[in-house]
Amino acid sequence: MENGGGGGSRVDVPDDANEHCPGTQSEDAGKADACAGCPNQQICATAPKGPDPDVVAIVERLATVKHKILVLSGKGGVGKSTFSAQLSFALAEMEHQVGLLDIDICGPSIPKMLGLEGQDIHQSNLGWSPVYVESNLGVMSIGFMLPNPDDAVIWRGPRKNGLIKQFLKDVDWGEIDYLVVDAPPGTSDEHISIVQYLQATGIDGAIIVTTPQQVSLIDVRKEINFCKKVGVPVLGVVENMSGLRQPLSDLRFMKSGESGETDATEWVLNCIREKVPELLSVVACSEVFDSSKGGAEKMCIEMGVPFLGKVPMDPQLCKAAEEGRSCFADQKCSASAPALQSIVKKLIKTE
């Protein structure tokens, strides 16, 4: 989103703007010659200009929040919300006071991943109260506002941005150590809005989640460039679903025959128990996505951003997310929990 006139980084220039865009906050917005034919021309011409008075209220509200972290992804389906949820669980279990803000307006999955489906938002004289998982882990999401979880949110950009602003301005987080913001994939209106509002309050930076294959990394490069252009530090990149890791005893085995496939799991496991029982403690590993070109780690070196680590694809982690619980609460997520803990410790150390 560079100014087409060559004037450096501009967060008030939309991605689809014409070259030499004067910026949405300029008095010439929607009126300059460069605005002719721009899809945003009418909105820019009629929108209020100048500093947003609500920014002052946002700064005052978030003055009690020590650290603010964005969780981003270039592409959907890479496990960004799963990472945001488990990062919040991990920080809370380290005795930090944590808030998790879900600004994925059209796809709010955070209530499900924290076991809070069906909960409602309550108001007090201090503002909107987060919904609490534990006394030190509060959550806010549009998912709590939907009468039916299957209802589609069909909103244009201005209405989405208005709700994000209201979340930041009206939610009473209290004194907390970390506010984790789970953003939708890509670099859209929601990202521009959250950056504009949080920069005034002091934002620590962004964590970007990806999968190893090039089709995902192409979009992550765009996300990194977005952060650089709008002045948001990249705290690091996480390579999620970095190969399948699963205990041999948890695998299912199928046997092909003339009549089709039949389940041979019990037969295989009984054979292993009788002949080589030590194999039951072996972890099976498989590359699900092509990482032959170096994956996220190589991309981070090329783009000069930190690499936080890899999280393997772990069916037990998927199950924990489905059940809305922490993967650190027991020993079931033996493949993914240590990797996530290592990333969180690395992140805390860089704060």
Short mmCIF file of C-alpha atoms in Angstrom, two decimals:
data_model
loop_
_atom_site.label_atom_id
_atom_site.label_comp_id
_atom_site.label_asym_id
_atom_site.label_seq_id
_atom_site.Cartn_x
_atom_site.Cartn_y
_atom_site.Cartn_z
CA MET A 1 0.00 0.00 0.00
CA GLU A 2 2.66 2.48 -0.90
CA ASN A 3 1.55 5.92 -1.96
CA GLY A 4 1.60 5.95 -5.74
CA GLY A 5 3.40 9.29 -5.63
CA GLY A 6 6.36 7.60 -3.99
CA GLY A 7 5.76 9.03 -0.55
CA GLY A 8 6.74 6.01 1.58
CA SER A 9 4.47 3.73 3.62
CA ARG A 10 0.80 4.65 3.88
CA VAL A 11 -1.80 2.69 5.84
CA ASP A 12 -4.59 4.96 4.51
CA VAL A 13 -4.15 3.88 0.88
CA PRO A 14 -6.36 0.86 -0.02
CA ASP A 15 -4.80 -2.07 -1.86
CA ASP A 16 -7.10 -1.56 -4.86
CA ALA A 17 -6.52 2.20 -5.08
CA ASN A 18 -5.36 3.97 -8.22
CA GLU A 19 -1.78 5.07 -8.67
CA HIS A 20 -1.02 8.40 -6.94
CA CYS A 21 -3.87 7.91 -4.45
CA PRO A 22 -3.89 10.90 -2.05
CA GLY A 23 -4.98 8.68 0.86
CA THR A 24 -8.36 8.18 2.47
CA GLN A 25 -7.74 10.87 5.11
CA SER A 26 -6.71 13.57 2.61
CA GLU A 27 -9.03 16.50 1.91
CA ASP A 28 -8.65 15.51 -1.77
CA ALA A 29 -9.82 11.93 -1.16
CA GLY A 30 -12.36 10.98 -3.82
CA LYS A 31 -11.96 14.37 -5.54
CA ALA A 32 -8.43 14.39 -6.97
CA ASP A 33 -7.76 13.58 -10.63
CA ALA A 34 -6.04 10.36 -9.51
CA CYS A 35 -9.34 9.20 -7.96
CA ALA A 36 -11.17 8.99 -11.29
CA GLY A 37 -12.40 5.43 -11.85
CA CYS A 38 -11.19 4.15 -8.47
CA PRO A 39 -13.62 1.64 -6.89
CA ASN A 40 -13.30 3.53 -3.58
CA GLN A 41 -14.02 7.01 -5.02
CA GLN A 42 -17.55 7.49 -3.72
CA ILE A 43 -16.74 6.16 -0.24
CA CYS A 44 -13.66 8.38 0.04
CA ALA A 45 -15.51 11.47 -1.19
CA THR A 46 -18.29 11.15 1.40
CA ALA A 47 -16.35 9.75 4.38
CA PRO A 48 -15.39 12.07 7.28
CA LYS A 49 -11.80 13.31 7.12
CA GLY A 50 -9.16 14.01 9.72
CA PRO A 51 -8.23 12.25 12.96
CA ASP A 52 -10.76 9.73 14.25
CA PRO A 53 -12.07 10.94 17.64
CA ASP A 54 -12.65 7.31 18.69
CA VAL A 55 -8.89 6.66 18.57
CA VAL A 56 -8.52 8.65 21.80
CA ALA A 57 -11.10 6.38 23.47
CA ILE A 58 -9.28 3.29 22.15
CA VAL A 59 -5.93 4.53 23.50
CA GLU A 60 -7.51 5.12 26.92
CA ARG A 61 -9.24 1.71 26.92
CA LEU A 62 -6.10 -0.23 25.95
CA ALA A 63 -3.78 1.68 28.29
CA THR A 64 -4.14 -1.24 30.74
CA VAL A 65 -2.94 -3.80 28.14
CA LYS A 66 0.83 -4.37 28.29
CA HIS A 67 1.39 -6.31 25.04
CA LYS A 68 -0.67 -6.45 21.85
CA ILE A 69 0.02 -9.22 19.33
CA LEU A 70 -1.61 -9.74 15.94
CA VAL A 71 -1.89 -13.27 14.55
CA LEU A 72 -2.05 -13.17 10.74
CA SER A 73 -2.00 -15.53 7.78
CA GLY A 74 -1.74 -14.98 4.05
CA LYS A 75 -4.16 -17.79 3.28
CA GLY A 76 -7.12 -19.38 5.04
CA GLY A 77 -7.02 -22.92 6.40
CA VAL A 78 -3.43 -22.86 7.69
CA GLY A 79 -4.38 -23.19 11.37
CA LYS A 80 -4.11 -19.52 12.36
CA SER A 81 -7.07 -19.58 14.76
CA THR A 82 -5.90 -22.88 16.25
CA PHE A 83 -2.52 -21.25 16.90
CA SER A 84 -4.15 -18.11 18.38
CA ALA A 85 -6.24 -20.26 20.73
CA GLN A 86 -3.32 -22.41 21.89
CA LEU A 87 -1.04 -19.37 22.24
CA SER A 88 -3.66 -17.82 24.54
CA PHE A 89 -4.00 -21.05 26.54
CA ALA A 90 -0.20 -21.25 26.89
CA LEU A 91 0.19 -17.64 28.04
CA ALA A 92 -2.63 -18.11 30.57
CA GLU A 93 -1.05 -21.28 31.92
CA MET A 94 2.17 -19.28 32.43
CA GLU A 95 0.13 -17.18 34.91
CA HIS A 96 -0.25 -14.19 32.56
CA GLN A 97 -3.50 -12.26 32.29
CA VAL A 98 -4.64 -12.80 28.70
CA GLY A 99 -7.30 -11.48 26.34
CA LEU A 100 -8.13 -13.07 22.97
CA LEU A 101 -9.92 -10.83 20.46
CA ASP A 102 -11.44 -12.51 17.40
CA ILE A 103 -11.81 -10.00 14.52
CA ASP A 104 -12.50 -12.63 11.87
CA ILE A 105 -15.99 -11.20 11.43
CA CYS A 106 -17.18 -13.59 8.71
CA GLY A 107 -15.59 -16.75 10.13
CA PRO A 108 -15.46 -16.52 13.94
CA SER A 109 -14.10 -19.90 15.07
CA ILE A 110 -12.53 -18.79 18.35
CA PRO A 111 -15.63 -19.46 20.53
CA LYS A 112 -15.62 -23.08 19.33
CA MET A 113 -11.88 -23.50 19.87
CA LEU A 114 -12.08 -22.25 23.46
CA GLY A 115 -15.18 -24.22 24.40
CA LEU A 116 -17.37 -21.12 24.64
CA GLU A 117 -20.11 -21.81 22.09
CA GLY A 118 -23.51 -20.54 23.18
CA GLN A 119 -22.09 -17.92 25.56
CA ASP A 120 -23.39 -14.33 25.56
CA ILE A 121 -21.72 -10.96 26.00
CA HIS A 122 -22.70 -9.01 29.12
CA GLN A 123 -22.55 -5.27 29.59
CA SER A 124 -21.68 -3.30 32.68
CA ASN A 125 -21.12 0.35 33.44
CA LEU A 126 -17.48 -0.24 32.38
CA GLY A 127 -18.37 -1.60 28.92
CA TRP A 128 -18.64 -5.03 27.32
CA SER A 129 -17.36 -7.85 29.50
CA PRO A 130 -15.26 -10.58 27.84
CA VAL A 131 -16.41 -14.18 28.12
CA TYR A 132 -13.98 -16.02 30.41
CA VAL A 133 -12.49 -19.49 29.93
CA GLU A 134 -10.50 -19.10 33.15
CA SER A 135 -10.17 -16.16 35.49
CA ASN A 136 -7.07 -15.04 33.57
CA LEU A 137 -8.25 -15.78 30.00
CA GLY A 138 -11.02 -13.64 28.50
CA VAL A 139 -12.41 -13.81 24.95
CA MET A 140 -14.38 -11.48 22.68
CA SER A 141 -15.87 -12.45 19.31
CA ILE A 142 -18.80 -11.64 17.04
CA GLY A 143 -19.58 -15.34 17.46
CA PHE A 144 -21.11 -14.50 20.85
CA MET A 145 -23.54 -12.08 19.16
CA LEU A 146 -25.06 -14.43 16.59
CA PRO A 147 -28.51 -15.81 17.49
CA ASN A 148 -27.64 -18.93 15.49
CA PRO A 149 -24.03 -20.11 15.01
CA ASP A 150 -24.93 -21.04 11.41
CA ASP A 151 -25.95 -17.46 10.56
CA ALA A 152 -23.82 -15.87 7.84
CA VAL A 153 -22.35 -12.42 8.50
CA ILE A 154 -22.82 -10.59 5.19
CA TRP A 155 -21.29 -7.19 5.86
CA ARG A 156 -19.38 -4.69 3.77
CA GLY A 157 -16.09 -3.22 4.94
CA PRO A 158 -17.37 -0.14 6.82
CA ARG A 159 -19.66 -2.20 9.05
CA LYS A 160 -16.89 -4.71 9.82
CA ASN A 161 -14.56 -1.85 10.68
CA GLY A 162 -17.19 -0.30 12.92
CA LEU A 163 -17.46 -3.51 14.96
CA ILE A 164 -13.67 -3.82 15.26
CA LYS A 165 -13.55 -0.24 16.53
CA GLN A 166 -16.33 -1.02 19.02
CA PHE A 167 -14.48 -4.10 20.29
CA LEU A 168 -11.35 -2.01 20.88
CA LYS A 169 -13.21 0.93 22.39
CA ASP A 170 -15.86 -0.77 24.51
CA VAL A 171 -14.51 -4.12 25.75
CA ASP A 172 -13.38 -3.89 29.36
CA TRP A 173 -10.29 -6.15 29.48
CA GLY A 174 -9.02 -4.70 32.73
CA GLU A 175 -5.33 -5.01 33.59
CA ILE A 176 -3.93 -7.69 31.28
CA ASP A 177 -0.48 -8.74 30.11
CA TYR A 178 -1.33 -9.89 26.59
CA LEU A 179 -4.04 -9.12 24.05
CA VAL A 180 -3.89 -11.68 21.22
CA VAL A 181 -5.80 -10.52 18.12
CA ASP A 182 -6.90 -13.28 15.74
CA ALA A 183 -7.33 -11.62 12.32
CA PRO A 184 -8.91 -13.01 9.15
CA PRO A 185 -6.59 -14.24 6.38
CA GLY A 186 -5.21 -11.82 3.80
CA THR A 187 -4.69 -8.04 3.84
CA SER A 188 -8.20 -6.58 3.75
CA ASP A 189 -10.18 -3.78 5.39
CA GLU A 190 -10.06 -5.47 8.79
CA HIS A 191 -6.26 -5.50 8.76
CA ILE A 192 -5.99 -1.84 7.78
CA SER A 193 -8.43 -0.89 10.55
CA ILE A 194 -6.83 -2.93 13.32
CA VAL A 195 -3.38 -1.59 12.44
CA GLN A 196 -4.61 2.01 12.36
CA TYR A 197 -6.27 1.69 15.76
CA LEU A 198 -3.59 -0.37 17.51
CA GLN A 199 -0.64 1.67 16.27
CA ALA A 200 -1.91 4.58 18.32
CA THR A 201 -1.81 2.37 21.43
CA GLY A 202 1.56 0.70 20.76
CA ILE A 203 1.53 -2.70 19.06
CA ASP A 204 4.25 -5.26 19.77
CA GLY A 205 3.99 -6.88 16.35
CA ALA A 206 2.54 -9.73 14.32
CA ILE A 207 2.98 -13.49 14.22
CA ILE A 208 2.34 -14.94 10.77
CA VAL A 209 1.14 -18.54 10.42
CA THR A 210 1.73 -20.58 7.27
CA THR A 211 1.99 -24.12 5.96
CA PRO A 212 5.20 -25.37 4.28
CA GLN A 213 4.18 -25.46 0.62
CA GLN A 214 4.86 -22.70 -1.90
CA VAL A 215 1.17 -22.02 -2.62
CA SER A 216 0.85 -20.80 0.98
CA LEU A 217 4.24 -19.07 1.20
CA ILE A 218 3.44 -16.92 -1.85
CA ASP A 219 0.66 -15.24 0.14
CA VAL A 220 2.71 -15.09 3.33
CA ARG A 221 5.30 -13.01 1.49
CA LYS A 222 2.51 -10.52 0.74
CA GLU A 223 1.53 -10.52 4.42
CA ILE A 224 5.12 -9.80 5.47
CA ASN A 225 5.34 -6.95 2.97
CA PHE A 226 2.04 -5.59 4.29
CA CYS A 227 3.48 -5.52 7.82
CA LYS A 228 6.65 -3.80 6.62
CA LYS A 229 4.71 -1.15 4.70
CA VAL A 230 2.37 -0.27 7.57
CA GLY A 231 5.13 -0.35 10.18
CA VAL A 232 4.08 -3.45 12.14
CA PRO A 233 7.09 -5.49 13.37
CA VAL A 234 7.04 -9.14 12.35
CA LEU A 235 7.68 -11.06 15.58
CA GLY A 236 8.13 -14.24 13.58
CA VAL A 237 6.68 -16.85 11.27
CA VAL A 238 5.26 -20.19 12.42
CA GLU A 239 5.24 -23.15 10.02
CA ASN A 240 2.11 -25.08 10.94
CA MET A 241 1.16 -28.58 9.72
CA SER A 242 4.86 -29.23 9.22
CA GLY A 243 4.58 -32.94 8.46
CA LEU A 244 2.32 -35.51 10.13
CA ARG A 245 3.52 -36.87 13.47
CA GLN A 246 1.45 -39.66 15.04
CA PRO A 247 2.21 -42.60 17.35
CA LEU A 248 2.12 -45.88 15.46
CA SER A 249 -0.46 -47.19 17.91
CA ASP A 250 -2.87 -44.40 16.87
CA LEU A 251 -2.75 -45.21 13.16
CA ARG A 252 -5.49 -47.08 11.30
CA PHE A 253 -4.54 -49.77 8.81
CA MET A 254 -6.58 -50.86 5.80
CA LYS A 255 -6.30 -54.05 3.75
CA SER A 256 -7.29 -54.11 0.08
CA GLY A 257 -9.12 -57.07 -1.42
CA GLU A 258 -11.39 -57.99 -4.28
CA SER A 259 -14.43 -56.74 -2.36
CA GLY A 260 -12.74 -53.43 -1.46
CA GLU A 261 -10.95 -52.19 1.66
CA THR A 262 -11.41 -53.66 5.11
CA ASP A 263 -10.15 -52.39 8.46
CA ALA A 264 -7.02 -54.32 9.46
CA THR A 265 -6.03 -52.17 12.42
CA GLU A 266 -6.55 -54.76 15.16
CA TRP A 267 -4.80 -57.47 13.14
CA VAL A 268 -1.75 -55.24 12.49
CA LEU A 269 -1.50 -54.02 16.09
CA ASN A 270 -1.83 -57.57 17.45
CA CYS A 271 1.00 -58.68 15.16
CA ILE A 272 3.16 -55.83 16.41
CA ARG A 273 2.34 -56.62 20.07
CA GLU A 274 3.29 -60.26 19.59
CA LYS A 275 6.43 -59.87 17.49
CA VAL A 276 7.90 -56.34 17.92
CA PRO A 277 6.10 -54.59 20.81
CA GLU A 278 8.80 -51.91 20.97
CA LEU A 279 7.38 -50.47 17.72
CA LEU A 280 4.26 -49.33 19.59
CA SER A 281 6.27 -46.44 21.04
CA VAL A 282 7.52 -45.34 17.61
CA VAL A 283 6.13 -42.13 16.09
CA ALA A 284 5.17 -42.31 12.41
CA CYS A 285 6.23 -39.29 10.34
CA SER A 286 5.05 -38.25 6.91
CA GLU A 287 5.41 -35.12 4.77
CA VAL A 288 1.88 -34.00 3.90
CA PHE A 289 2.84 -30.77 2.11
CA ASP A 290 5.79 -30.34 -0.22
CA SER A 291 8.60 -28.57 1.65
CA SER A 292 11.38 -29.47 -0.79
CA LYS A 293 12.07 -25.78 -1.49
CA GLY A 294 12.90 -25.01 2.13
CA GLY A 295 9.49 -24.10 3.53
CA ALA A 296 8.92 -21.16 5.85
CA GLU A 297 12.40 -21.28 7.36
CA LYS A 298 14.10 -20.55 4.04
CA MET A 299 11.56 -17.85 3.22
CA CYS A 300 12.27 -16.13 6.54
CA ILE A 301 15.99 -16.02 5.77
CA GLU A 302 15.28 -14.54 2.34
CA MET A 303 12.89 -11.89 3.72
CA GLY A 304 14.86 -11.06 6.85
CA VAL A 305 12.22 -11.96 9.44
CA PRO A 306 12.47 -14.31 12.46
CA PHE A 307 11.46 -17.95 12.15
CA LEU A 308 9.73 -19.09 15.35
CA GLY A 309 9.52 -22.81 14.60
CA LYS A 310 7.51 -25.70 13.20
CA VAL A 311 4.33 -27.28 14.54
CA PRO A 312 3.61 -30.77 13.17
CA MET A 313 0.18 -31.87 12.04
CA ASP A 314 -1.14 -33.69 15.09
CA PRO A 315 -4.60 -35.32 15.07
CA GLN A 316 -4.72 -34.87 18.84
CA LEU A 317 -4.25 -31.12 18.46
CA CYS A 318 -7.11 -31.06 15.95
CA LYS A 319 -9.24 -32.93 18.48
CA ALA A 320 -8.32 -30.47 21.25
CA ALA A 321 -9.40 -27.57 19.02
CA GLU A 322 -12.67 -29.32 18.18
CA GLU A 323 -13.34 -29.89 21.88
CA GLY A 324 -12.36 -26.35 22.87
CA ARG A 325 -9.55 -27.26 25.26
CA SER A 326 -5.87 -26.59 25.77
CA CYS A 327 -3.42 -29.01 24.18
CA PHE A 328 -1.16 -28.48 27.22
CA ALA A 329 -3.64 -29.81 29.77
CA ASP A 330 -2.64 -33.47 29.33
CA GLN A 331 -0.11 -35.63 27.50
CA LYS A 332 -2.33 -36.42 24.51
CA CYS A 333 -0.82 -33.83 22.15
CA SER A 334 2.65 -35.32 22.47
CA ALA A 335 3.66 -34.32 18.93
CA SER A 336 2.44 -30.71 18.87
CA ALA A 337 2.43 -29.40 22.46
CA PRO A 338 6.25 -29.35 22.91
CA ALA A 339 6.65 -27.53 19.58
CA LEU A 340 4.05 -24.93 20.57
CA GLN A 341 5.62 -24.46 24.00
CA SER A 342 9.02 -23.88 22.38
CA ILE A 343 7.53 -21.21 20.10
CA VAL A 344 5.77 -19.45 22.99
CA LYS A 345 8.97 -19.39 25.07
CA LYS A 346 10.90 -17.98 22.12
CA LEU A 347 8.21 -15.34 21.64
CA ILE A 348 8.24 -14.32 25.32
CA LYS A 349 12.02 -14.03 25.25
CA THR A 350 11.87 -11.56 22.35
CA GLU A 351 9.36 -9.30 24.12
#
